[in-house]
């Protein structure tokens, strides 16, 4: 699971009001290089919740993202490289996503989060 | 590998409890191929499959449209954990990738992913069955669609509407028994135009791959147009084959 996906995922347990962002518990993180596409990054930048993104990247052991970001930074190659790396190249391979409100853990195994709810959570 | 336009069957992984690529899967990929030029010109940023099964369809879409370097990313979900694992293996065997999530339709994505999906592909469980077979354990839930085969489809349509971007397209597999004209009518109310991209009849079933897109120009007009003839009339103009479905019913 990439941080792109993490930024789009919420806990949707019945009754949970604010299920975003899920806290990352990382047991194993992988890095896989992919080609950069700056148009994609510019489009995604508008959609990303930056604070959640920075927090998640720290949870994955990456600390090179600036605390705050605005679109003028997209002109900087250095910023784009870091954004690209954190968004698309870091993978949570083993670990869990934890609901911020209830503490319920959604397991991530072999890179795949399991968001299925138990019967009493629907 | 990149020279192959769609997934290769010999590279598609499998599991006892995962739906193997069948006529419906092939028809859906044929629809994507038939629409290939439009898809490439559409420049989607995020593509998504709900109910990815073996991964045959999303892998083919990724081979058609390209990966990160082309600025496209993919998300696929399935309620069956084995299916998601098999999809992962199939994609890896083809050198492509998607973000995979085990979830019911798109649960967990509906807040933050709303309005972001440019292309969605769905080959849902569409076979008419007793309601209690829907979502049951094992392979049954890959095809069991409840009454008229519509139980899961009817839950997917509002989710698709929520997740699709303004320029978003949905490709949906339906069976005649699902009453495709009614599905198009439901989507019309949400502001979508539709057309059949591929139609295929086998001995057991007649499949239609329907493409939906937001018809921004006509939206307001349609909402004001309450007369049944006007409504059906405009539908018929969109889909000549609707008359065929209607005469069969
Ligand atoms: C007809 S199969 C299609 C598989 C594959 N996309 C293909 O075309 O070969 C339907 C798939 O939807 C999945 N499915 C059924 N109900 C679902 C749900 N509520 N949420 C997500 N996936 C579901 C099944 O597990 C199955 O893999």
mmCIF file of C-alpha atoms and ligand atoms in Angstrom:
data_model
loop_
_atom_site.group_PDB
_atom_site.id
_atom_site.type_symbol
_atom_site.label_atom_id
_atom_site.label_comp_id
_atom_site.label_asym_id
_atom_site.label_seq_id
_atom_site.Cartn_x
_atom_site.Cartn_y
_atom_site.Cartn_z
ATOM 1 C CA UNK A 1 0.000 0.000 0.000
ATOM 2 C CA UNK A 2 1.296 3.383 -1.024
ATOM 3 C CA UNK A 3 0.781 6.622 0.862
ATOM 4 C CA UNK A 4 -1.365 7.795 -2.050
ATOM 5 C CA UNK A 5 -3.848 5.138 -1.020
ATOM 6 C CA UNK A 6 -3.423 5.833 2.674
ATOM 7 C CA UNK A 7 -4.407 9.429 2.005
ATOM 8 C CA UNK A 8 -7.654 8.243 0.381
ATOM 9 C CA UNK A 9 -8.635 5.699 3.064
ATOM 10 C CA UNK A 10 -10.798 6.248 6.138
ATOM 11 C CA UNK A 11 -12.150 4.006 8.830
ATOM 12 C CA UNK A 12 -15.821 3.489 8.067
ATOM 13 C CA UNK A 13 -16.901 1.616 11.164
ATOM 14 C CA UNK A 14 -20.511 2.377 12.035
ATOM 15 C CA UNK A 15 -20.717 5.393 14.330
ATOM 16 C CA UNK A 16 -17.203 6.664 13.622
ATOM 17 C CA UNK A 17 -17.391 10.380 12.811
ATOM 18 C CA UNK A 18 -13.815 11.135 11.900
ATOM 19 C CA UNK A 19 -12.086 8.040 10.568
ATOM 20 C CA UNK A 20 -9.277 9.954 8.841
ATOM 21 C CA UNK A 21 -6.331 9.692 8.830
ATOM 22 C CA UNK A 22 -5.653 6.112 9.794
ATOM 23 C CA UNK A 23 -2.536 5.822 11.957
ATOM 24 C CA UNK A 24 0.177 3.702 10.375
ATOM 25 C CA UNK A 25 1.809 0.879 12.293
ATOM 26 C CA UNK A 26 4.712 -0.184 10.111
ATOM 27 C CA UNK A 27 6.404 -3.543 10.529
ATOM 28 C CA UNK A 28 7.908 -3.699 7.057
ATOM 29 C CA UNK A 29 8.295 -0.924 4.491
ATOM 30 C CA UNK A 30 9.487 -1.497 0.928
ATOM 31 C CA UNK A 31 10.837 0.994 -1.581
ATOM 32 C CA UNK A 32 10.160 0.448 -5.270
ATOM 33 C CA UNK A 33 11.374 2.922 -7.867
ATOM 34 C CA UNK A 34 8.827 4.179 -10.347
ATOM 35 C CA UNK A 35 9.104 6.716 -13.128
ATOM 36 C CA UNK A 36 8.141 10.235 -12.124
ATOM 37 C CA UNK A 37 5.361 12.126 -13.864
ATOM 38 C CA UNK A 38 5.170 15.736 -12.703
ATOM 39 C CA UNK A 39 1.703 16.318 -14.206
ATOM 40 C CA UNK A 40 0.375 13.489 -12.071
ATOM 41 C CA UNK A 41 2.055 14.932 -8.979
ATOM 42 C CA UNK A 42 0.638 18.386 -9.658
ATOM 43 C CA UNK A 43 -2.873 16.991 -10.050
ATOM 44 C CA UNK A 44 -2.595 14.873 -6.914
ATOM 45 C CA UNK A 45 -1.108 17.679 -4.830
ATOM 46 C CA UNK A 46 -4.485 19.444 -4.792
ATOM 47 C CA UNK A 47 -6.191 16.346 -3.425
ATOM 48 C CA UNK A 48 -3.669 15.316 -0.788
ATOM 49 C CA UNK A 49 -4.276 16.165 2.867
ATOM 50 C CA UNK A 50 -0.760 17.337 3.519
ATOM 51 C CA UNK A 51 -0.672 17.008 7.290
ATOM 52 C CA UNK A 52 -1.915 13.414 7.175
ATOM 53 C CA UNK A 53 0.580 12.705 4.393
ATOM 54 C CA UNK A 54 3.565 14.033 6.353
ATOM 55 C CA UNK A 55 2.504 12.112 9.452
ATOM 56 C CA UNK A 56 2.069 8.915 7.433
ATOM 57 C CA UNK A 57 5.475 9.314 5.782
ATOM 58 C CA UNK A 58 7.059 9.637 9.239
ATOM 59 C CA UNK A 59 5.235 6.470 10.272
ATOM 60 C CA UNK A 60 7.016 4.829 7.344
ATOM 61 C CA UNK A 61 10.385 6.182 8.459
ATOM 62 C CA UNK A 62 10.666 8.980 5.873
ATOM 63 C CA UNK A 63 11.281 12.428 7.334
ATOM 64 C CA UNK A 64 12.233 14.564 4.330
ATOM 65 C CA UNK A 65 8.833 16.157 3.673
ATOM 66 C CA UNK A 66 8.254 19.774 4.736
ATOM 67 C CA UNK A 67 5.728 20.279 7.533
ATOM 68 C CA UNK A 68 3.678 22.560 5.301
ATOM 69 C CA UNK A 69 3.417 22.826 1.548
ATOM 70 C CA UNK A 70 1.750 25.063 -1.002
ATOM 71 C CA UNK A 71 1.445 24.793 -4.751
ATOM 72 C CA UNK A 72 4.330 27.219 -5.425
ATOM 73 C CA UNK A 73 6.656 24.474 -4.171
ATOM 74 C CA UNK A 74 5.699 22.320 -7.158
ATOM 75 C CA UNK A 75 8.192 24.387 -9.179
ATOM 76 C CA UNK A 76 11.051 22.917 -7.189
ATOM 77 C CA UNK A 77 12.542 19.667 -8.494
ATOM 78 C CA UNK A 78 13.761 18.784 -5.058
ATOM 79 C CA UNK A 79 10.254 19.088 -3.638
ATOM 80 C CA UNK A 80 8.757 17.096 -6.526
ATOM 81 C CA UNK A 81 11.296 14.302 -5.997
ATOM 82 C CA UNK A 82 10.459 14.013 -2.337
ATOM 83 C CA UNK A 83 6.716 14.212 -2.953
ATOM 84 C CA UNK A 84 7.015 11.534 -5.651
ATOM 85 C CA UNK A 85 9.103 9.285 -3.419
ATOM 86 C CA UNK A 86 6.748 9.507 -0.443
ATOM 87 C CA UNK A 87 3.557 9.267 -2.507
ATOM 88 C CA UNK A 88 4.425 6.437 -4.894
ATOM 89 C CA UNK A 89 7.673 4.693 -3.960
ATOM 90 C CA UNK A 90 7.164 3.819 -0.299
ATOM 91 C CA UNK A 91 5.035 0.729 0.302
ATOM 92 C CA UNK A 92 3.621 -0.446 3.598
ATOM 93 C CA UNK A 93 4.218 -4.167 3.139
ATOM 94 C CA UNK A 94 3.371 -5.462 6.625
ATOM 95 C CA UNK A 95 1.671 -3.641 9.462
ATOM 96 C CA UNK A 96 -1.686 -2.103 10.243
ATOM 97 C CA UNK A 97 -3.895 0.934 9.791
ATOM 98 C CA UNK A 98 -5.427 2.073 13.042
ATOM 99 C CA UNK A 99 -8.780 3.850 13.280
ATOM 100 C CA UNK A 100 -8.116 7.226 14.948
ATOM 101 C CA UNK A 101 -11.395 7.123 16.839
ATOM 102 C CA UNK A 102 -11.802 3.514 17.993
ATOM 103 C CA UNK A 103 -8.282 2.099 17.821
ATOM 104 C CA UNK A 104 -9.537 -0.774 15.629
ATOM 105 C CA UNK A 105 -6.628 -2.200 13.622
ATOM 106 C CA UNK A 106 -7.039 -2.944 9.929
ATOM 107 C CA UNK A 107 -4.256 -5.385 9.024
ATOM 108 C CA UNK A 108 -1.959 -4.883 6.043
ATOM 109 C CA UNK A 109 -0.479 -8.148 4.777
ATOM 110 C CA UNK A 110 1.743 -8.501 1.715
ATOM 111 C CA UNK A 111 1.032 -4.873 0.943
ATOM 112 C CA UNK A 112 -2.764 -5.294 0.947
ATOM 113 C CA UNK A 113 -4.963 -3.567 3.530
ATOM 114 C CA UNK A 114 -8.009 -5.482 4.702
ATOM 115 C CA UNK A 115 -10.795 -2.979 5.358
ATOM 116 C CA UNK A 116 -13.557 -5.572 5.802
ATOM 117 C CA UNK A 117 -15.696 -4.872 8.853
ATOM 118 C CA UNK A 118 -16.974 -7.344 11.427
ATOM 119 C CA UNK A 119 -20.724 -7.839 11.554
ATOM 120 C CA UNK A 120 -21.151 -5.626 14.617
ATOM 121 C CA UNK A 121 -19.232 -2.764 12.946
ATOM 122 C CA UNK A 122 -21.450 -2.360 9.896
ATOM 123 C CA UNK B 1 5.727 -7.717 -22.585
ATOM 124 C CA UNK B 2 4.527 -4.185 -23.232
ATOM 125 C CA UNK B 3 3.715 -5.147 -26.807
ATOM 126 C CA UNK B 4 0.772 -7.255 -25.627
ATOM 127 C CA UNK B 5 -2.280 -5.051 -25.498
ATOM 128 C CA UNK B 6 -4.160 -7.090 -22.899
ATOM 129 C CA UNK B 7 -3.422 -9.573 -20.135
ATOM 130 C CA UNK B 8 -2.284 -13.010 -21.278
ATOM 131 C CA UNK B 9 -4.297 -15.918 -19.972
ATOM 132 C CA UNK B 10 -1.216 -18.024 -19.306
ATOM 133 C CA UNK B 11 0.068 -15.302 -16.964
ATOM 134 C CA UNK B 12 -3.235 -14.909 -15.095
ATOM 135 C CA UNK B 13 -2.943 -16.430 -11.622
ATOM 136 C CA UNK B 14 -5.737 -18.531 -10.115
ATOM 137 C CA UNK B 15 -7.227 -19.982 -6.940
ATOM 138 C CA UNK B 16 -10.126 -22.392 -6.268
ATOM 139 C CA UNK B 17 -12.248 -19.632 -4.788
ATOM 140 C CA UNK B 18 -11.487 -16.922 -7.342
ATOM 141 C CA UNK B 19 -13.524 -16.227 -10.481
ATOM 142 C CA UNK B 20 -11.542 -17.180 -13.587
ATOM 143 C CA UNK B 21 -11.656 -14.926 -16.640
ATOM 144 C CA UNK B 22 -14.832 -15.883 -18.557
ATOM 145 C CA UNK B 23 -16.904 -14.573 -21.460
ATOM 146 C CA UNK B 24 -17.961 -11.568 -19.370
ATOM 147 C CA UNK B 25 -14.348 -10.682 -18.516
ATOM 148 C CA UNK B 26 -13.360 -10.983 -22.181
ATOM 149 C CA UNK B 27 -16.326 -8.897 -23.297
ATOM 150 C CA UNK B 28 -15.362 -6.148 -20.842
ATOM 151 C CA UNK B 29 -11.760 -6.099 -22.054
ATOM 152 C CA UNK B 30 -12.998 -6.112 -25.658
ATOM 153 C CA UNK B 31 -15.081 -3.056 -24.805
ATOM 154 C CA UNK B 32 -11.976 -1.329 -23.420
ATOM 155 C CA UNK B 33 -10.067 -2.237 -26.582
ATOM 156 C CA UNK B 34 -12.900 -1.011 -28.784
ATOM 157 C CA UNK B 35 -12.765 2.276 -26.876
ATOM 158 C CA UNK B 36 -8.968 2.353 -26.687
ATOM 159 C CA UNK B 37 -8.422 5.534 -28.699
ATOM 160 C CA UNK B 38 -10.969 7.414 -26.601
ATOM 161 C CA UNK B 39 -9.430 6.059 -23.401
ATOM 162 C CA UNK B 40 -5.966 7.234 -24.428
ATOM 163 C CA UNK B 41 -7.273 10.691 -25.343
ATOM 164 C CA UNK B 42 -9.187 10.828 -22.062
ATOM 165 C CA UNK B 43 -5.870 10.989 -20.128
ATOM 166 C CA UNK B 44 -7.207 9.429 -16.944
ATOM 167 C CA UNK B 45 -5.267 10.021 -13.745
ATOM 168 C CA UNK B 46 -6.938 7.433 -11.521
ATOM 169 C CA UNK B 47 -8.572 4.243 -12.764
ATOM 170 C CA UNK B 48 -10.427 1.809 -10.577
ATOM 171 C CA UNK B 49 -11.919 -1.661 -10.692
ATOM 172 C CA UNK B 50 -14.513 -2.887 -8.220
ATOM 173 C CA UNK B 51 -14.500 -6.693 -7.893
ATOM 174 C CA UNK B 52 -11.147 -7.395 -9.576
ATOM 175 C CA UNK B 53 -11.281 -11.217 -9.225
ATOM 176 C CA UNK B 54 -8.310 -12.728 -11.088
ATOM 177 C CA UNK B 55 -7.044 -9.275 -12.085
ATOM 178 C CA UNK B 56 -7.507 -9.978 -15.793
ATOM 179 C CA UNK B 57 -9.432 -6.748 -16.455
ATOM 180 C CA UNK B 58 -7.414 -4.233 -14.422
ATOM 181 C CA UNK B 59 -4.172 -5.741 -15.766
ATOM 182 C CA UNK B 60 -5.462 -5.308 -19.308
ATOM 183 C CA UNK B 61 -6.499 -1.726 -18.593
ATOM 184 C CA UNK B 62 -3.030 -0.991 -17.196
ATOM 185 C CA UNK B 63 -1.418 -2.508 -20.297
ATOM 186 C CA UNK B 64 -3.664 -0.391 -22.521
ATOM 187 C CA UNK B 65 -3.128 2.901 -20.687
ATOM 188 C CA UNK B 66 0.364 2.578 -19.193
ATOM 189 C CA UNK B 67 1.680 3.120 -15.687
ATOM 190 C CA UNK B 68 3.097 5.854 -13.448
ATOM 191 C CA UNK B 69 5.377 7.262 -16.141
ATOM 192 C CA UNK B 70 2.249 7.952 -18.200
ATOM 193 C CA UNK B 71 0.681 9.600 -15.163
ATOM 194 C CA UNK B 72 -1.923 6.890 -14.542
ATOM 195 C CA UNK B 73 -2.524 5.052 -11.276
ATOM 196 C CA UNK B 74 -4.839 2.153 -10.563
ATOM 197 C CA UNK B 75 -6.900 1.048 -7.579
ATOM 198 C CA UNK B 76 -8.698 -2.299 -7.400
ATOM 199 C CA UNK B 77 -10.930 -3.782 -4.727
ATOM 200 C CA UNK B 78 -12.537 -7.129 -4.056
ATOM 201 C CA UNK B 79 -14.456 -8.448 -1.088
ATOM 202 C CA UNK B 80 -12.691 -11.804 -1.486
ATOM 203 C CA UNK B 81 -9.162 -11.727 0.015
ATOM 204 C CA UNK B 82 -8.026 -14.589 -2.247
ATOM 205 C CA UNK B 83 -9.092 -12.592 -5.309
ATOM 206 C CA UNK B 84 -7.037 -9.597 -4.251
ATOM 207 C CA UNK B 85 -4.003 -11.834 -3.762
ATOM 208 C CA UNK B 86 -4.510 -13.454 -7.166
ATOM 209 C CA UNK B 87 -4.893 -10.007 -8.779
ATOM 210 C CA UNK B 88 -1.585 -9.003 -7.204
ATOM 211 C CA UNK B 89 0.121 -12.075 -8.724
ATOM 212 C CA UNK B 90 -1.463 -11.512 -12.137
ATOM 213 C CA UNK B 91 -0.349 -7.896 -12.234
ATOM 214 C CA UNK B 92 3.154 -8.750 -11.121
ATOM 215 C CA UNK B 93 3.420 -11.405 -13.849
ATOM 216 C CA UNK B 94 2.607 -8.692 -16.400
ATOM 217 C CA UNK B 95 4.955 -6.103 -14.893
ATOM 218 C CA UNK B 96 2.151 -3.700 -13.956
ATOM 219 C CA UNK B 97 0.745 -2.668 -10.595
ATOM 220 C CA UNK B 98 -2.322 -1.327 -8.828
ATOM 221 C CA UNK B 99 -3.181 -0.365 -5.308
ATOM 222 C CA UNK B 100 -5.208 -3.280 -3.969
ATOM 223 C CA UNK B 101 -7.695 -3.197 -1.125
ATOM 224 C CA UNK B 102 -9.835 -5.922 0.405
ATOM 225 C CA UNK B 103 -13.145 -4.205 0.988
ATOM 226 C CA UNK B 104 -16.869 -4.269 0.324
ATOM 227 C CA UNK B 105 -17.300 -2.356 -2.959
ATOM 228 C CA UNK B 106 -15.322 0.797 -2.042
ATOM 229 C CA UNK B 107 -15.940 1.048 1.704
ATOM 230 C CA UNK B 108 -13.265 3.215 3.308
ATOM 231 C CA UNK B 109 -12.618 5.125 0.063
ATOM 232 C CA UNK B 110 -15.894 6.942 -0.338
ATOM 233 C CA UNK B 111 -14.990 10.104 1.568
ATOM 234 C CA UNK B 112 -11.547 10.908 0.304
ATOM 235 C CA UNK B 113 -11.680 9.367 -3.176
ATOM 236 C CA UNK B 114 -14.989 11.056 -4.066
ATOM 237 C CA UNK B 115 -14.909 12.739 -7.477
ATOM 238 C CA UNK B 116 -11.433 11.466 -8.360
ATOM 239 C CA UNK B 117 -11.900 8.365 -10.493
ATOM 240 C CA UNK B 118 -11.646 9.013 -14.240
ATOM 241 C CA UNK B 119 -12.244 5.448 -15.428
ATOM 242 C CA UNK B 120 -14.087 2.738 -13.531
ATOM 243 C CA UNK B 121 -14.558 -0.843 -14.712
ATOM 244 C CA UNK B 122 -16.987 -3.260 -13.086
ATOM 245 C CA UNK B 123 -17.883 -6.852 -13.876
ATOM 246 C CA UNK B 124 -20.210 -7.403 -10.927
ATOM 247 C CA UNK B 125 -21.873 -10.547 -9.616
ATOM 248 C CA UNK B 126 -24.928 -10.337 -11.882
ATOM 249 C CA UNK B 127 -26.543 -13.786 -11.997
ATOM 250 C CA UNK B 128 -30.119 -13.909 -10.635
ATOM 251 C CA UNK B 129 -30.016 -16.070 -7.472
ATOM 252 C CA UNK B 130 -31.798 -16.390 -4.147
ATOM 253 C CA UNK B 131 -30.964 -13.339 -2.053
ATOM 254 C CA UNK B 132 -29.158 -15.342 0.641
ATOM 255 C CA UNK B 133 -26.455 -16.423 -1.822
ATOM 256 C CA UNK B 134 -25.305 -12.830 -2.293
ATOM 257 C CA UNK B 135 -22.045 -12.145 -0.471
ATOM 258 C CA UNK B 136 -21.868 -15.697 0.867
ATOM 259 C CA UNK B 137 -18.523 -17.391 1.469
ATOM 260 C CA UNK B 138 -16.427 -18.699 -1.379
ATOM 261 C CA UNK B 139 -16.825 -18.598 -5.139
ATOM 262 C CA UNK B 140 -20.635 -18.227 -5.050
ATOM 263 C CA UNK B 141 -20.368 -14.542 -4.166
ATOM 264 C CA UNK B 142 -18.419 -13.890 -7.362
ATOM 265 C CA UNK B 143 -21.545 -14.385 -9.451
ATOM 266 C CA UNK B 144 -24.553 -14.434 -7.085
ATOM 267 C CA UNK B 145 -26.550 -11.269 -7.755
ATOM 268 C CA UNK B 146 -29.816 -11.854 -5.885
ATOM 269 C CA UNK B 147 -33.156 -10.813 -7.342
ATOM 270 C CA UNK B 148 -32.772 -10.074 -11.076
ATOM 271 C CA UNK B 149 -29.042 -10.196 -10.392
ATOM 272 C CA UNK B 150 -29.300 -6.595 -9.227
ATOM 273 C CA UNK B 151 -28.451 -6.715 -5.511
ATOM 274 C CA UNK B 152 -24.762 -5.851 -5.810
ATOM 275 C CA UNK B 153 -25.144 -3.753 -8.981
ATOM 276 C CA UNK B 154 -27.684 -1.516 -7.239
ATOM 277 C CA UNK B 155 -25.247 -0.958 -4.377
ATOM 278 C CA UNK B 156 -22.367 -0.223 -6.759
ATOM 279 C CA UNK B 157 -24.120 2.410 -8.909
ATOM 280 C CA UNK B 158 -24.400 5.152 -6.226
ATOM 281 C CA UNK B 159 -20.815 4.451 -5.159
ATOM 282 C CA UNK B 160 -19.654 4.805 -8.763
ATOM 283 C CA UNK B 161 -21.574 8.075 -9.048
ATOM 284 C CA UNK B 162 -19.850 9.358 -5.903
ATOM 285 C CA UNK B 163 -16.334 8.304 -6.896
ATOM 286 C CA UNK B 164 -16.357 9.292 -10.566
ATOM 287 C CA UNK B 165 -14.774 12.608 -11.500
ATOM 288 C CA UNK B 166 -16.607 15.157 -13.635
ATOM 289 C CA UNK B 167 -15.096 13.570 -16.704
ATOM 290 C CA UNK B 168 -15.398 10.047 -15.258
ATOM 291 C CA UNK B 169 -16.426 7.012 -17.291
ATOM 292 C CA UNK B 170 -17.918 3.762 -16.039
ATOM 293 C CA UNK B 171 -17.833 0.497 -17.992
ATOM 294 C CA UNK B 172 -20.337 -1.976 -16.542
ATOM 295 C CA UNK B 173 -21.094 -5.586 -17.480
ATOM 296 C CA UNK B 174 -24.796 -6.434 -17.424
ATOM 297 C CA UNK B 175 -26.986 -9.358 -18.317
ATOM 298 C CA UNK B 176 -30.355 -8.993 -20.051
ATOM 299 C CA UNK B 177 -31.975 -10.337 -16.867
ATOM 300 C CA UNK B 178 -30.538 -7.339 -14.980
ATOM 301 C CA UNK B 179 -32.832 -5.039 -17.011
ATOM 302 C CA UNK B 180 -30.080 -2.838 -18.475
ATOM 303 C CA UNK B 181 -32.568 -0.257 -19.754
ATOM 304 C CA UNK B 182 -33.724 0.345 -16.194
ATOM 305 C CA UNK B 183 -30.105 0.653 -15.049
ATOM 306 C CA UNK B 184 -29.531 3.262 -17.761
ATOM 307 C CA UNK B 185 -32.679 5.045 -16.611
ATOM 308 C CA UNK B 186 -31.448 5.114 -13.006
ATOM 309 C CA UNK B 187 -28.122 6.503 -14.140
ATOM 310 C CA UNK B 188 -29.862 9.019 -16.402
ATOM 311 C CA UNK B 189 -31.523 10.446 -13.283
ATOM 312 C CA UNK B 190 -28.051 10.944 -11.837
ATOM 313 C CA UNK B 191 -27.060 12.802 -15.016
ATOM 314 C CA UNK B 192 -25.332 10.066 -16.979
ATOM 315 C CA UNK B 193 -25.616 9.285 -20.654
ATOM 316 C CA UNK B 194 -24.915 5.738 -21.727
ATOM 317 C CA UNK B 195 -24.216 3.534 -24.692
ATOM 318 C CA UNK B 196 -23.552 -0.108 -25.387
ATOM 319 C CA UNK B 197 -19.936 -0.678 -26.318
ATOM 320 C CA UNK B 198 -20.089 -4.444 -26.736
ATOM 321 C CA UNK B 199 -23.008 -6.829 -26.983
ATOM 322 C CA UNK B 200 -22.463 -10.572 -26.894
ATOM 323 C CA UNK B 201 -24.811 -13.514 -26.786
ATOM 324 C CA UNK B 202 -23.780 -16.960 -25.664
ATOM 325 C CA UNK B 203 -26.017 -19.995 -25.276
ATOM 326 C CA UNK B 204 -26.809 -19.150 -21.666
ATOM 327 C CA UNK B 205 -26.701 -15.392 -21.532
ATOM 328 C CA UNK B 206 -26.744 -12.140 -23.403
ATOM 329 C CA UNK B 207 -24.159 -9.674 -22.146
ATOM 330 C CA UNK B 208 -23.990 -5.932 -22.633
ATOM 331 C CA UNK B 209 -21.021 -3.792 -21.733
ATOM 332 C CA UNK B 210 -22.442 -0.348 -21.081
ATOM 333 C CA UNK B 211 -20.393 2.809 -20.881
ATOM 334 C CA UNK B 212 -21.691 5.675 -18.729
ATOM 335 C CA UNK B 213 -20.438 9.248 -18.705
ATOM 336 C CA UNK B 214 -21.689 12.492 -17.216
ATOM 337 C CA UNK B 215 -23.798 14.312 -19.705
ATOM 338 C CA UNK B 216 -23.196 17.794 -18.324
ATOM 339 C CA UNK B 217 -25.007 19.637 -21.135
ATOM 340 C CA UNK B 218 -28.269 17.769 -20.823
ATOM 341 C CA UNK B 219 -28.391 17.289 -17.087
ATOM 342 C CA UNK B 220 -30.698 20.165 -16.182
ATOM 343 C CA UNK B 221 -32.971 19.612 -19.134
ATOM 344 C CA UNK B 222 -33.456 15.956 -18.164
ATOM 345 C CA UNK B 223 -34.255 16.758 -14.566
ATOM 346 C CA UNK B 224 -36.994 19.125 -15.684
ATOM 347 C CA UNK B 225 -38.331 16.672 -18.197
ATOM 348 C CA UNK B 226 -40.778 14.620 -16.191
ATOM 349 C CA UNK B 227 -42.842 13.190 -19.023
ATOM 350 C CA UNK B 228 -42.211 9.467 -19.445
ATOM 351 C CA UNK B 229 -42.226 9.634 -23.223
ATOM 352 C CA UNK B 230 -39.712 12.452 -23.310
ATOM 353 C CA UNK B 231 -37.503 10.593 -20.896
ATOM 354 C CA UNK B 232 -37.654 7.272 -22.702
ATOM 355 C CA UNK B 233 -37.413 9.089 -26.011
ATOM 356 C CA UNK B 234 -34.106 10.646 -25.094
ATOM 357 C CA UNK B 235 -32.900 7.312 -23.775
ATOM 358 C CA UNK B 236 -33.787 5.624 -27.020
ATOM 359 C CA UNK B 237 -31.853 8.220 -28.912
ATOM 360 C CA UNK B 238 -28.827 7.367 -26.762
ATOM 361 C CA UNK B 239 -29.261 3.636 -27.085
ATOM 362 C CA UNK B 240 -31.045 2.320 -30.131
ATOM 363 C CA UNK B 241 -30.893 -1.180 -28.675
ATOM 364 C CA UNK B 242 -33.123 -0.169 -25.806
ATOM 365 C CA UNK B 243 -36.083 -0.745 -28.044
ATOM 366 C CA UNK B 244 -34.879 -4.305 -28.419
ATOM 367 C CA UNK B 245 -34.777 -4.800 -24.670
ATOM 368 C CA UNK B 246 -38.176 -3.259 -24.256
ATOM 369 C CA UNK B 247 -39.777 -5.460 -26.856
ATOM 370 C CA UNK B 248 -38.325 -8.522 -25.156
ATOM 371 C CA UNK B 249 -39.822 -7.638 -21.808
HETATM 372 C C1 LIG C 1 -18.017 -11.732 -12.046
HETATM 373 S S1 LIG C 1 -16.595 -11.622 -10.997
HETATM 374 C C2 LIG C 1 -15.516 -10.633 -12.011
HETATM 375 C C3 LIG C 1 -14.050 -10.839 -11.742
HETATM 376 C C4 LIG C 1 -13.101 -10.103 -12.689
HETATM 377 N N1 LIG C 1 -13.264 -8.677 -12.595
HETATM 378 C C5 LIG C 1 -13.342 -10.534 -14.105
HETATM 379 O O1 LIG C 1 -13.929 -9.745 -14.866
HETATM 380 O O2 LIG C 1 -12.955 -11.645 -14.463
HETATM 381 C C6 LIG C 1 -17.161 -10.524 -9.714
HETATM 382 C C7 LIG C 1 -16.123 -10.174 -8.650
HETATM 383 O O3 LIG C 1 -16.721 -9.251 -7.722
HETATM 384 C C8 LIG C 1 -16.344 -9.595 -6.411
HETATM 385 N N2 LIG C 1 -17.370 -9.076 -5.488
HETATM 386 C C9 LIG C 1 -18.591 -9.595 -5.209
HETATM 387 N N3 LIG C 1 -19.243 -8.823 -4.315
HETATM 388 C C10 LIG C 1 -18.395 -7.785 -4.025
HETATM 389 C C11 LIG C 1 -18.481 -6.662 -3.145
HETATM 390 N N4 LIG C 1 -19.564 -6.455 -2.395
HETATM 391 N N5 LIG C 1 -17.431 -5.816 -3.090
HETATM 392 C C12 LIG C 1 -16.317 -6.029 -3.833
HETATM 393 N N6 LIG C 1 -16.190 -7.078 -4.682
HETATM 394 C C13 LIG C 1 -17.204 -7.939 -4.773
HETATM 395 C C14 LIG C 1 -16.240 -11.095 -6.416
HETATM 396 O O4 LIG C 1 -15.437 -11.565 -5.354
HETATM 397 C C15 LIG C 1 -15.658 -11.366 -7.808
HETATM 398 O O5 LIG C 1 -14.249 -11.387 -7.763
#
